[in-house]
Amino acid sequence: MEKDKAVLSWNEGKIKTLIVETLRGLSQVLLIENAISGMIILLAITIASYKLAIIAFISSLIGTLVAQKGRADGDGLSKGLFGYNSVLTGLALFMFLSGPNDWIIALFGAAAAAILTAVMMFWMRNTKIPILTAPYILLTWSMLLVSYRLKSFQLSQDLVPQSLAHWKLNIKGEINWIEGAVSGLSQIFFIDHTAAGVLLFAAVIVAGWRYALFAVLGNVIALFTAYWLGGEHTLIYEGHYGYNAILAAIAAAYVFRDKKGGIPHLLSGIIAAFLTVPLTASLDTWLMPYGLPALTMPFVFTTWIILLVRKVLPGL
């Protein structure tokens, strides 16, 4: 009897650990290591779409299980570092693919994202530059392009290749600044829902006021920079320019600061948030003929640039 209780207790402990690591995988999408934030994020996604919430949780779970079964070294597993690329890949493939196979492809992509995460961690470990969301971006782009050659992969109607020869910039219409203030965070998870955006901000606050500060700073800079540079008003208030700026500001200013000094790099955060706006516009244009979304590549490029510059100019 005591042996059975010990086994039951051990199994309960493993399940609890798995759930915590899975929730941290969700929170790491926002560069946060906090299971409570992960729960709030999952609730926010559920409010917008229960199907997306199911995909997000299962994707993070799959990424965590792949790392567990693969006996991942270090503390990356416990921090949720093998879950966040799986979450984003699963969500992106489910959103941008259609047909009867979208669930299967999305969850397969989540597993593949965990493996690619491990590969890129190995490749980049000597550079001491984080992989960020690069595995998710490369894998998602590749699997979306497969749709042009394999019938089982069916692109959503939202992704339509466009010719630049007939492109016209439309900056007419009013900007809903209130909606723009909350839509940046929600767009990270492919949702456009005001209540969900408020909950996501609550998840950031739970992780710490500094996270919240730089999230707000990044979004505000993106909103006004995109407006000042003459971006499309609809894209501005829908958070199209905000989500990359939020992630870049948090990463450059706080998450990847000098841990010895511990002081946030305010200037780096401001520069990073600003740079994501023209980078987003540029990447959107580059990818337009292929019908591909920019995803979080502006955030990745900007953060890598800032961190590489610091190696030469540590004052920044």
PDB file of C-alpha atoms in Angstrom:
ATOM      1  CA  MET A   1       0.000   0.000   0.000  1.00  0.00           C
ATOM      2  CA  GLU A   2       2.783   2.441   0.913  1.00  0.00           C
ATOM      3  CA  LYS A   3       4.555   1.547  -2.317  1.00  0.00           C
ATOM      4  CA  ASP A   4       1.389   2.311  -4.314  1.00  0.00           C
ATOM      5  CA  LYS A   5       1.047   5.669  -2.540  1.00  0.00           C
ATOM      6  CA  ALA A   6       4.657   6.498  -3.331  1.00  0.00           C
ATOM      7  CA  VAL A   7       4.162   5.659  -7.008  1.00  0.00           C
ATOM      8  CA  LEU A   8       0.937   7.707  -7.111  1.00  0.00           C
ATOM      9  CA  SER A   9       2.659  10.648  -5.440  1.00  0.00           C
ATOM     10  CA  TRP A  10       5.560  10.401  -7.889  1.00  0.00           C
ATOM     11  CA  ASN A  11       3.184  10.350 -10.871  1.00  0.00           C
ATOM     12  CA  GLU A  12       1.245  13.338  -9.518  1.00  0.00           C
ATOM     13  CA  GLY A  13       4.529  15.197  -9.125  1.00  0.00           C
ATOM     14  CA  LYS A  14       5.499  14.447 -12.745  1.00  0.00           C
ATOM     15  CA  ILE A  15       2.108  15.588 -14.035  1.00  0.00           C
ATOM     16  CA  LYS A  16       2.285  18.800 -12.000  1.00  0.00           C
ATOM     17  CA  THR A  17       5.790  19.507 -13.302  1.00  0.00           C
ATOM     18  CA  LEU A  18       4.656  18.853 -16.878  1.00  0.00           C
ATOM     19  CA  ILE A  19       1.730  21.273 -16.559  1.00  0.00           C
ATOM     20  CA  VAL A  20       3.914  23.979 -15.001  1.00  0.00           C
ATOM     21  CA  GLU A  21       6.524  23.626 -17.759  1.00  0.00           C
ATOM     22  CA  THR A  22       3.772  23.663 -20.388  1.00  0.00           C
ATOM     23  CA  LEU A  23       2.318  26.896 -18.958  1.00  0.00           C
ATOM     24  CA  ARG A  24       5.788  28.427 -18.838  1.00  0.00           C
ATOM     25  CA  GLY A  25       6.116  27.547 -22.499  1.00  0.00           C
ATOM     26  CA  LEU A  26       3.050  29.711 -23.136  1.00  0.00           C
ATOM     27  CA  SER A  27       4.440  32.568 -21.050  1.00  0.00           C
ATOM     28  CA  GLN A  28       7.803  32.429 -22.859  1.00  0.00           C
ATOM     29  CA  VAL A  29       6.024  33.667 -25.981  1.00  0.00           C
ATOM     30  CA  LEU A  30       6.133  37.015 -24.141  1.00  0.00           C
ATOM     31  CA  LEU A  31       9.695  36.367 -22.881  1.00  0.00           C
ATOM     32  CA  ILE A  32       8.295  35.569 -19.430  1.00  0.00           C
ATOM     33  CA  GLU A  33       9.058  32.592 -17.191  1.00  0.00           C
ATOM     34  CA  ASN A  34       5.920  32.381 -15.085  1.00  0.00           C
ATOM     35  CA  ALA A  35       3.305  29.611 -14.994  1.00  0.00           C
ATOM     36  CA  ILE A  36       0.623  31.974 -13.627  1.00  0.00           C
ATOM     37  CA  SER A  37       1.208  34.317 -16.559  1.00  0.00           C
ATOM     38  CA  GLY A  38       0.882  31.249 -18.789  1.00  0.00           C
ATOM     39  CA  MET A  39      -2.515  30.457 -17.269  1.00  0.00           C
ATOM     40  CA  ILE A  40      -3.725  34.010 -17.851  1.00  0.00           C
ATOM     41  CA  ILE A  41      -2.454  33.903 -21.434  1.00  0.00           C
ATOM     42  CA  LEU A  42      -4.352  30.663 -22.017  1.00  0.00           C
ATOM     43  CA  LEU A  43      -7.510  32.244 -20.583  1.00  0.00           C
ATOM     44  CA  ALA A  44      -7.079  35.269 -22.846  1.00  0.00           C
ATOM     45  CA  ILE A  45      -6.772  33.070 -25.922  1.00  0.00           C
ATOM     46  CA  THR A  46      -9.811  31.049 -24.797  1.00  0.00           C
ATOM     47  CA  ILE A  47     -11.946  34.203 -24.617  1.00  0.00           C
ATOM     48  CA  ALA A  48     -11.051  34.986 -28.218  1.00  0.00           C
ATOM     49  CA  SER A  49     -11.247  31.398 -29.537  1.00  0.00           C
ATOM     50  CA  TYR A  50     -11.441  28.132 -27.628  1.00  0.00           C
ATOM     51  CA  LYS A  51     -10.042  26.294 -30.663  1.00  0.00           C
ATOM     52  CA  LEU A  52      -6.925  28.471 -30.645  1.00  0.00           C
ATOM     53  CA  ALA A  53      -6.599  27.914 -26.896  1.00  0.00           C
ATOM     54  CA  ILE A  54      -6.673  24.138 -27.376  1.00  0.00           C
ATOM     55  CA  ILE A  55      -4.045  24.362 -30.114  1.00  0.00           C
ATOM     56  CA  ALA A  56      -1.864  26.660 -27.972  1.00  0.00           C
ATOM     57  CA  PHE A  57      -1.933  24.401 -24.910  1.00  0.00           C
ATOM     58  CA  ILE A  58      -1.435  21.138 -26.818  1.00  0.00           C
ATOM     59  CA  SER A  59       1.376  22.697 -28.870  1.00  0.00           C
ATOM     60  CA  SER A  60       3.206  23.808 -25.733  1.00  0.00           C
ATOM     61  CA  LEU A  61       2.599  20.375 -24.205  1.00  0.00           C
ATOM     62  CA  ILE A  62       4.010  18.654 -27.292  1.00  0.00           C
ATOM     63  CA  GLY A  63       7.105  20.854 -27.288  1.00  0.00           C
ATOM     64  CA  THR A  64       7.646  20.142 -23.596  1.00  0.00           C
ATOM     65  CA  LEU A  65       7.194  16.381 -24.060  1.00  0.00           C
ATOM     66  CA  VAL A  66       9.637  16.319 -26.988  1.00  0.00           C
ATOM     67  CA  ALA A  67      12.234  18.020 -24.788  1.00  0.00           C
ATOM     68  CA  GLN A  68      11.481  15.654 -21.896  1.00  0.00           C
ATOM     69  CA  LYS A  69      11.753  12.507 -23.994  1.00  0.00           C
ATOM     70  CA  GLY A  70      14.866  13.898 -25.629  1.00  0.00           C
ATOM     71  CA  ARG A  71      16.405  14.495 -22.190  1.00  0.00           C
ATOM     72  CA  ALA A  72      17.143  18.156 -22.844  1.00  0.00           C
ATOM     73  CA  ASP A  73      20.266  19.435 -21.088  1.00  0.00           C
ATOM     74  CA  GLY A  74      20.315  22.423 -18.754  1.00  0.00           C
ATOM     75  CA  ASP A  75      17.330  24.263 -17.323  1.00  0.00           C
ATOM     76  CA  GLY A  76      15.770  25.213 -20.670  1.00  0.00           C
ATOM     77  CA  LEU A  77      13.026  22.627 -20.220  1.00  0.00           C
ATOM     78  CA  SER A  78      11.960  23.849 -16.779  1.00  0.00           C
ATOM     79  CA  LYS A  79      11.947  27.449 -18.027  1.00  0.00           C
ATOM     80  CA  GLY A  80       9.603  26.608 -20.891  1.00  0.00           C
ATOM     81  CA  LEU A  81      12.155  27.350 -23.604  1.00  0.00           C
ATOM     82  CA  PHE A  82      11.102  24.337 -25.672  1.00  0.00           C
ATOM     83  CA  GLY A  83       7.434  25.304 -25.637  1.00  0.00           C
ATOM     84  CA  TYR A  84       7.060  28.821 -26.988  1.00  0.00           C
ATOM     85  CA  ASN A  85       8.192  28.135 -30.566  1.00  0.00           C
ATOM     86  CA  SER A  86       5.836  25.163 -30.613  1.00  0.00           C
ATOM     87  CA  VAL A  87       2.957  27.371 -29.412  1.00  0.00           C
ATOM     88  CA  LEU A  88       3.508  29.975 -32.105  1.00  0.00           C
ATOM     89  CA  THR A  89       4.053  27.394 -34.847  1.00  0.00           C
ATOM     90  CA  GLY A  90       0.899  25.503 -33.912  1.00  0.00           C
ATOM     91  CA  LEU A  91      -1.166  28.693 -33.825  1.00  0.00           C
ATOM     92  CA  ALA A  92       0.250  30.045 -37.092  1.00  0.00           C
ATOM     93  CA  LEU A  93      -0.280  26.835 -39.063  1.00  0.00           C
ATOM     94  CA  PHE A  94      -3.800  26.434 -37.690  1.00  0.00           C
ATOM     95  CA  MET A  95      -4.616  30.033 -38.622  1.00  0.00           C
ATOM     96  CA  PHE A  96      -3.024  30.124 -42.070  1.00  0.00           C
ATOM     97  CA  LEU A  97      -3.884  26.638 -43.322  1.00  0.00           C
ATOM     98  CA  SER A  98      -7.355  25.323 -44.057  1.00  0.00           C
ATOM     99  CA  GLY A  99      -8.949  22.013 -44.868  1.00  0.00           C
ATOM    100  CA  PRO A 100      -9.378  18.743 -42.938  1.00  0.00           C
ATOM    101  CA  ASN A 101      -5.661  18.390 -42.180  1.00  0.00           C
ATOM    102  CA  ASP A 102      -5.052  21.752 -40.491  1.00  0.00           C
ATOM    103  CA  TRP A 103      -5.139  20.339 -36.924  1.00  0.00           C
ATOM    104  CA  ILE A 104      -2.805  17.484 -37.774  1.00  0.00           C
ATOM    105  CA  ILE A 105      -0.333  19.720 -39.614  1.00  0.00           C
ATOM    106  CA  ALA A 106      -0.417  22.317 -36.823  1.00  0.00           C
ATOM    107  CA  LEU A 107       0.405  19.765 -34.116  1.00  0.00           C
ATOM    108  CA  PHE A 108       3.064  18.106 -36.289  1.00  0.00           C
ATOM    109  CA  GLY A 109       4.562  21.561 -36.754  1.00  0.00           C
ATOM    110  CA  ALA A 110       4.563  22.075 -32.978  1.00  0.00           C
ATOM    111  CA  ALA A 111       6.645  18.910 -32.529  1.00  0.00           C
ATOM    112  CA  ALA A 112       8.991  19.886 -35.350  1.00  0.00           C
ATOM    113  CA  ALA A 113       9.428  23.346 -33.813  1.00  0.00           C
ATOM    114  CA  ALA A 114      10.747  21.810 -30.573  1.00  0.00           C
ATOM    115  CA  ILE A 115      13.299  19.788 -32.548  1.00  0.00           C
ATOM    116  CA  LEU A 116      14.369  22.810 -34.610  1.00  0.00           C
ATOM    117  CA  THR A 117      14.634  24.800 -31.386  1.00  0.00           C
ATOM    118  CA  ALA A 118      17.130  22.252 -30.054  1.00  0.00           C
ATOM    119  CA  VAL A 119      19.094  22.342 -33.326  1.00  0.00           C
ATOM    120  CA  MET A 120      19.343  26.137 -33.352  1.00  0.00           C
ATOM    121  CA  MET A 121      20.253  26.237 -29.665  1.00  0.00           C
ATOM    122  CA  PHE A 122      23.207  23.979 -30.507  1.00  0.00           C
ATOM    123  CA  TRP A 123      24.225  26.007 -33.554  1.00  0.00           C
ATOM    124  CA  MET A 124      24.107  29.355 -31.741  1.00  0.00           C
ATOM    125  CA  ARG A 125      25.321  28.415 -28.259  1.00  0.00           C
ATOM    126  CA  ASN A 126      28.870  29.714 -28.860  1.00  0.00           C
ATOM    127  CA  THR A 127      27.604  33.093 -30.065  1.00  0.00           C
ATOM    128  CA  LYS A 128      25.649  33.635 -26.827  1.00  0.00           C
ATOM    129  CA  ILE A 129      22.871  35.099 -28.962  1.00  0.00           C
ATOM    130  CA  PRO A 130      19.361  33.758 -28.169  1.00  0.00           C
ATOM    131  CA  ILE A 131      17.456  31.969 -30.909  1.00  0.00           C
ATOM    132  CA  LEU A 132      14.254  33.800 -29.946  1.00  0.00           C
ATOM    133  CA  THR A 133      11.400  32.864 -32.317  1.00  0.00           C
ATOM    134  CA  ALA A 134      13.589  32.057 -35.344  1.00  0.00           C
ATOM    135  CA  PRO A 135      12.642  28.322 -35.359  1.00  0.00           C
ATOM    136  CA  TYR A 136       8.942  29.188 -35.456  1.00  0.00           C
ATOM    137  CA  ILE A 137       9.400  31.660 -38.306  1.00  0.00           C
ATOM    138  CA  LEU A 138      11.547  29.418 -40.512  1.00  0.00           C
ATOM    139  CA  LEU A 139       9.349  26.379 -39.961  1.00  0.00           C
ATOM    140  CA  THR A 140       6.077  28.256 -40.505  1.00  0.00           C
ATOM    141  CA  TRP A 141       7.265  29.910 -43.710  1.00  0.00           C
ATOM    142  CA  SER A 142       8.546  26.572 -45.034  1.00  0.00           C
ATOM    143  CA  MET A 143       5.317  24.704 -44.274  1.00  0.00           C
ATOM    144  CA  LEU A 144       3.151  27.442 -45.777  1.00  0.00           C
ATOM    145  CA  LEU A 145       5.189  27.365 -48.994  1.00  0.00           C
ATOM    146  CA  VAL A 146       4.706  23.598 -49.168  1.00  0.00           C
ATOM    147  CA  SER A 147       1.061  24.326 -49.990  1.00  0.00           C
ATOM    148  CA  TYR A 148       2.070  25.310 -53.532  1.00  0.00           C
ATOM    149  CA  ARG A 149       3.392  21.798 -54.188  1.00  0.00           C
ATOM    150  CA  LEU A 150       1.443  19.415 -51.939  1.00  0.00           C
ATOM    151  CA  LYS A 151      -2.355  19.282 -52.047  1.00  0.00           C
ATOM    152  CA  SER A 152      -2.752  18.238 -48.382  1.00  0.00           C
ATOM    153  CA  PHE A 153      -1.469  21.691 -47.381  1.00  0.00           C
ATOM    154  CA  GLN A 154      -4.213  24.194 -48.228  1.00  0.00           C
ATOM    155  CA  LEU A 155      -3.531  27.887 -47.680  1.00  0.00           C
ATOM    156  CA  SER A 156      -6.115  30.067 -46.012  1.00  0.00           C
ATOM    157  CA  GLN A 157      -7.743  32.729 -48.173  1.00  0.00           C
ATOM    158  CA  ASP A 158      -6.132  35.339 -45.907  1.00  0.00           C
ATOM    159  CA  LEU A 159      -2.753  34.590 -47.500  1.00  0.00           C
ATOM    160  CA  VAL A 160      -2.876  35.720 -51.102  1.00  0.00           C
ATOM    161  CA  PRO A 161       0.271  36.550 -53.134  1.00  0.00           C
ATOM    162  CA  GLN A 162       0.137  40.124 -54.425  1.00  0.00           C
ATOM    163  CA  SER A 163       1.988  41.847 -57.225  1.00  0.00           C
ATOM    164  CA  LEU A 164       3.982  44.918 -56.215  1.00  0.00           C
ATOM    165  CA  ALA A 165       3.379  46.408 -59.651  1.00  0.00           C
ATOM    166  CA  HIS A 166      -0.212  47.232 -58.723  1.00  0.00           C
ATOM    167  CA  TRP A 167       0.312  47.966 -55.038  1.00  0.00           C
ATOM    168  CA  LYS A 168      -1.129  51.209 -53.675  1.00  0.00           C
ATOM    169  CA  LEU A 169      -0.674  52.497 -50.125  1.00  0.00           C
ATOM    170  CA  ASN A 170      -3.969  53.369 -48.447  1.00  0.00           C
ATOM    171  CA  ILE A 171      -3.625  55.636 -45.409  1.00  0.00           C
ATOM    172  CA  LYS A 172      -7.194  56.896 -45.311  1.00  0.00           C
ATOM    173  CA  GLY A 173      -9.486  56.558 -42.319  1.00  0.00           C
ATOM    174  CA  GLU A 174      -9.353  57.302 -38.615  1.00  0.00           C
ATOM    175  CA  ILE A 175      -7.147  55.509 -36.109  1.00  0.00           C
ATOM    176  CA  ASN A 176      -8.745  53.938 -33.046  1.00  0.00           C
ATOM    177  CA  TRP A 177      -5.967  54.703 -30.556  1.00  0.00           C
ATOM    178  CA  ILE A 178      -7.689  52.852 -27.709  1.00  0.00           C
ATOM    179  CA  GLU A 179      -7.939  49.678 -29.753  1.00  0.00           C
ATOM    180  CA  GLY A 180      -4.360  50.160 -30.883  1.00  0.00           C
ATOM    181  CA  ALA A 181      -3.253  50.348 -27.245  1.00  0.00           C
ATOM    182  CA  VAL A 182      -4.411  46.782 -26.506  1.00  0.00           C
ATOM    183  CA  SER A 183      -4.249  45.058 -29.889  1.00  0.00           C
ATOM    184  CA  GLY A 184      -0.453  44.863 -30.056  1.00  0.00           C
ATOM    185  CA  LEU A 185      -0.185  42.139 -27.413  1.00  0.00           C
ATOM    186  CA  SER A 186      -3.119  40.122 -28.742  1.00  0.00           C
ATOM    187  CA  GLN A 187      -1.689  40.067 -32.273  1.00  0.00           C
ATOM    188  CA  ILE A 188       1.275  38.050 -30.988  1.00  0.00           C
ATOM    189  CA  PHE A 189      -1.206  35.180 -30.580  1.00  0.00           C
ATOM    190  CA  PHE A 190      -3.068  35.927 -33.856  1.00  0.00           C
ATOM    191  CA  ILE A 191      -6.143  37.260 -32.095  1.00  0.00           C
ATOM    192  CA  ASP A 192      -7.965  40.579 -32.391  1.00  0.00           C
ATOM    193  CA  HIS A 193      -9.986  40.860 -29.208  1.00  0.00           C
ATOM    194  CA  THR A 194     -10.020  43.795 -26.783  1.00  0.00           C
ATOM    195  CA  ALA A 195     -10.787  41.782 -23.624  1.00  0.00           C
ATOM    196  CA  ALA A 196      -8.112  39.256 -24.566  1.00  0.00           C
ATOM    197  CA  GLY A 197      -5.625  42.102 -25.008  1.00  0.00           C
ATOM    198  CA  VAL A 198      -6.422  43.430 -21.529  1.00  0.00           C
ATOM    199  CA  LEU A 199      -5.947  39.956 -20.028  1.00  0.00           C
ATOM    200  CA  LEU A 200      -2.631  39.532 -21.830  1.00  0.00           C
ATOM    201  CA  PHE A 201      -1.473  42.804 -20.320  1.00  0.00           C
ATOM    202  CA  ALA A 202      -2.486  41.429 -16.914  1.00  0.00           C
ATOM    203  CA  ALA A 203      -0.297  38.387 -17.618  1.00  0.00           C
ATOM    204  CA  VAL A 204       2.608  40.744 -18.270  1.00  0.00           C
ATOM    205  CA  ILE A 205       1.959  42.697 -15.053  1.00  0.00           C
ATOM    206  CA  VAL A 206       1.951  39.459 -13.030  1.00  0.00           C
ATOM    207  CA  ALA A 207       5.463  38.778 -14.317  1.00  0.00           C
ATOM    208  CA  GLY A 208       6.689  42.160 -13.078  1.00  0.00           C
ATOM    209  CA  TRP A 209       6.138  45.876 -13.497  1.00  0.00           C
ATOM    210  CA  ARG A 210       9.262  46.209 -15.674  1.00  0.00           C
ATOM    211  CA  TYR A 211       7.812  43.815 -18.225  1.00  0.00           C
ATOM    212  CA  ALA A 212       4.642  45.889 -18.259  1.00  0.00           C
ATOM    213  CA  LEU A 213       6.588  49.152 -18.554  1.00  0.00           C
ATOM    214  CA  PHE A 214       8.534  48.064 -21.622  1.00  0.00           C
ATOM    215  CA  ALA A 215       5.481  46.425 -23.185  1.00  0.00           C
ATOM    216  CA  VAL A 216       3.636  49.747 -22.974  1.00  0.00           C
ATOM    217  CA  LEU A 217       6.709  51.666 -24.140  1.00  0.00           C
ATOM    218  CA  GLY A 218       7.190  49.402 -27.155  1.00  0.00           C
ATOM    219  CA  ASN A 219       3.556  49.617 -28.191  1.00  0.00           C
ATOM    220  CA  VAL A 220       3.362  53.405 -27.810  1.00  0.00           C
ATOM    221  CA  ILE A 221       6.550  53.922 -29.817  1.00  0.00           C
ATOM    222  CA  ALA A 222       5.258  51.612 -32.556  1.00  0.00           C
ATOM    223  CA  LEU A 223       1.883  53.358 -32.760  1.00  0.00           C
ATOM    224  CA  PHE A 224       3.304  56.854 -33.104  1.00  0.00           C
ATOM    225  CA  THR A 225       6.260  55.833 -35.290  1.00  0.00           C
ATOM    226  CA  ALA A 226       3.995  54.014 -37.749  1.00  0.00           C
ATOM    227  CA  TYR A 227       1.635  57.022 -37.829  1.00  0.00           C
ATOM    228  CA  TRP A 228       4.529  59.496 -38.210  1.00  0.00           C
ATOM    229  CA  LEU A 229       6.043  57.459 -41.061  1.00  0.00           C
ATOM    230  CA  GLY A 230       2.686  57.273 -42.837  1.00  0.00           C
ATOM    231  CA  GLY A 231       1.637  53.685 -42.274  1.00  0.00           C
ATOM    232  CA  GLU A 232      -1.791  52.322 -43.126  1.00  0.00           C
ATOM    233  CA  HIS A 233      -4.205  53.410 -40.411  1.00  0.00           C
ATOM    234  CA  THR A 234      -6.034  50.086 -40.283  1.00  0.00           C
ATOM    235  CA  LEU A 235      -2.810  48.156 -39.729  1.00  0.00           C
ATOM    236  CA  ILE A 236      -1.682  50.613 -37.054  1.00  0.00           C
ATOM    237  CA  TYR A 237      -4.692  50.269 -34.763  1.00  0.00           C
ATOM    238  CA  GLU A 238      -5.021  46.538 -35.417  1.00  0.00           C
ATOM    239  CA  GLY A 239      -1.615  46.075 -33.793  1.00  0.00           C
ATOM    240  CA  HIS A 240       0.225  45.057 -36.953  1.00  0.00           C
ATOM    241  CA  TYR A 241       3.195  47.242 -36.038  1.00  0.00           C
ATOM    242  CA  GLY A 242       2.819  46.919 -32.282  1.00  0.00           C
ATOM    243  CA  TYR A 243       3.483  43.284 -31.452  1.00  0.00           C
ATOM    244  CA  ASN A 244       7.031  43.140 -32.793  1.00  0.00           C
ATOM    245  CA  ALA A 245       7.861  46.423 -31.067  1.00  0.00           C
ATOM    246  CA  ILE A 246       6.529  45.110 -27.741  1.00  0.00           C
ATOM    247  CA  LEU A 247       8.653  41.958 -27.905  1.00  0.00           C
ATOM    248  CA  ALA A 248      11.739  43.865 -29.071  1.00  0.00           C
ATOM    249  CA  ALA A 249      11.454  46.483 -26.316  1.00  0.00           C
ATOM    250  CA  ILE A 250      11.065  43.835 -23.593  1.00  0.00           C
ATOM    251  CA  ALA A 251      13.957  41.787 -24.992  1.00  0.00           C
ATOM    252  CA  ALA A 252      16.453  44.562 -25.670  1.00  0.00           C
ATOM    253  CA  ALA A 253      15.716  46.685 -22.615  1.00  0.00           C
ATOM    254  CA  TYR A 254      15.073  44.114 -19.904  1.00  0.00           C
ATOM    255  CA  VAL A 255      15.318  40.376 -20.592  1.00  0.00           C
ATOM    256  CA  PHE A 256      18.771  40.497 -22.207  1.00  0.00           C
ATOM    257  CA  ARG A 257      20.211  43.312 -20.135  1.00  0.00           C
ATOM    258  CA  ASP A 258      23.576  43.001 -18.399  1.00  0.00           C
ATOM    259  CA  LYS A 259      22.659  40.728 -15.484  1.00  0.00           C
ATOM    260  CA  LYS A 260      25.612  41.985 -13.414  1.00  0.00           C
ATOM    261  CA  GLY A 261      24.491  45.585 -13.432  1.00  0.00           C
ATOM    262  CA  GLY A 262      20.845  44.639 -13.533  1.00  0.00           C
ATOM    263  CA  ILE A 263      19.871  48.046 -14.933  1.00  0.00           C
ATOM    264  CA  PRO A 264      17.425  47.966 -17.871  1.00  0.00           C
ATOM    265  CA  HIS A 265      18.757  49.381 -21.146  1.00  0.00           C
ATOM    266  CA  LEU A 266      16.109  52.038 -21.759  1.00  0.00           C
ATOM    267  CA  LEU A 267      17.831  53.424 -24.870  1.00  0.00           C
ATOM    268  CA  SER A 268      18.148  49.943 -26.379  1.00  0.00           C
ATOM    269  CA  GLY A 269      14.461  49.316 -25.812  1.00  0.00           C
ATOM    270  CA  ILE A 270      13.468  52.581 -27.476  1.00  0.00           C
ATOM    271  CA  ILE A 271      15.743  52.001 -30.484  1.00  0.00           C
ATOM    272  CA  ALA A 272      14.565  48.399 -30.836  1.00  0.00           C
ATOM    273  CA  ALA A 273      10.867  49.344 -30.776  1.00  0.00           C
ATOM    274  CA  PHE A 274      11.462  52.098 -33.340  1.00  0.00           C
ATOM    275  CA  LEU A 275      13.413  49.853 -35.719  1.00  0.00           C
ATOM    276  CA  THR A 276      10.728  47.186 -35.837  1.00  0.00           C
ATOM    277  CA  VAL A 277       8.330  49.528 -37.636  1.00  0.00           C
ATOM    278  CA  PRO A 278      10.322  50.066 -40.873  1.00  0.00           C
ATOM    279  CA  LEU A 279      11.529  46.456 -40.666  1.00  0.00           C
ATOM    280  CA  THR A 280       7.928  45.235 -40.516  1.00  0.00           C
ATOM    281  CA  ALA A 281       7.006  47.383 -43.519  1.00  0.00           C
ATOM    282  CA  SER A 282      10.058  46.164 -45.429  1.00  0.00           C
ATOM    283  CA  LEU A 283       9.502  42.466 -44.688  1.00  0.00           C
ATOM    284  CA  ASP A 284       5.813  42.738 -45.551  1.00  0.00           C
ATOM    285  CA  THR A 285       6.842  44.074 -48.948  1.00  0.00           C
ATOM    286  CA  TRP A 286       9.527  41.412 -49.470  1.00  0.00           C
ATOM    287  CA  LEU A 287       7.074  38.643 -48.666  1.00  0.00           C
ATOM    288  CA  MET A 288       4.050  40.046 -50.483  1.00  0.00           C
ATOM    289  CA  PRO A 289       4.701  38.152 -53.767  1.00  0.00           C
ATOM    290  CA  TYR A 290       4.750  34.905 -51.764  1.00  0.00           C
ATOM    291  CA  GLY A 291       1.692  35.686 -49.663  1.00  0.00           C
ATOM    292  CA  LEU A 292       3.632  35.102 -46.448  1.00  0.00           C
ATOM    293  CA  PRO A 293       3.193  37.057 -43.174  1.00  0.00           C
ATOM    294  CA  ALA A 294       6.205  38.725 -41.551  1.00  0.00           C
ATOM    295  CA  LEU A 295       5.388  37.012 -38.235  1.00  0.00           C
ATOM    296  CA  THR A 296       7.923  37.984 -35.527  1.00  0.00           C
ATOM    297  CA  MET A 297      10.944  38.288 -37.820  1.00  0.00           C
ATOM    298  CA  PRO A 298      11.207  42.090 -37.271  1.00  0.00           C
ATOM    299  CA  PHE A 299      11.507  41.396 -33.533  1.00  0.00           C
ATOM    300  CA  VAL A 300      14.178  38.732 -34.130  1.00  0.00           C
ATOM    301  CA  PHE A 301      16.234  40.872 -36.537  1.00  0.00           C
ATOM    302  CA  THR A 302      16.057  43.934 -34.296  1.00  0.00           C
ATOM    303  CA  THR A 303      16.978  42.090 -31.104  1.00  0.00           C
ATOM    304  CA  TRP A 304      19.879  40.300 -32.778  1.00  0.00           C
ATOM    305  CA  ILE A 305      21.163  43.631 -34.125  1.00  0.00           C
ATOM    306  CA  ILE A 306      20.986  45.277 -30.688  1.00  0.00           C
ATOM    307  CA  LEU A 307      22.719  42.366 -28.929  1.00  0.00           C
ATOM    308  CA  LEU A 308      25.455  42.120 -31.578  1.00  0.00           C
ATOM    309  CA  VAL A 309      26.088  45.876 -31.465  1.00  0.00           C
ATOM    310  CA  ARG A 310      26.534  45.646 -27.676  1.00  0.00           C
ATOM    311  CA  LYS A 311      29.419  43.234 -28.175  1.00  0.00           C
ATOM    312  CA  VAL A 312      31.300  46.011 -29.981  1.00  0.00           C
ATOM    313  CA  LEU A 313      29.722  49.021 -28.294  1.00  0.00           C
ATOM    314  CA  PRO A 314      28.948  47.829 -24.738  1.00  0.00           C
ATOM    315  CA  GLY A 315      27.818  51.311 -23.705  1.00  0.00           C
ATOM    316  CA  LEU A 316      24.629  50.722 -25.675  1.00  0.00           C
TER     317      LEU A 316
END
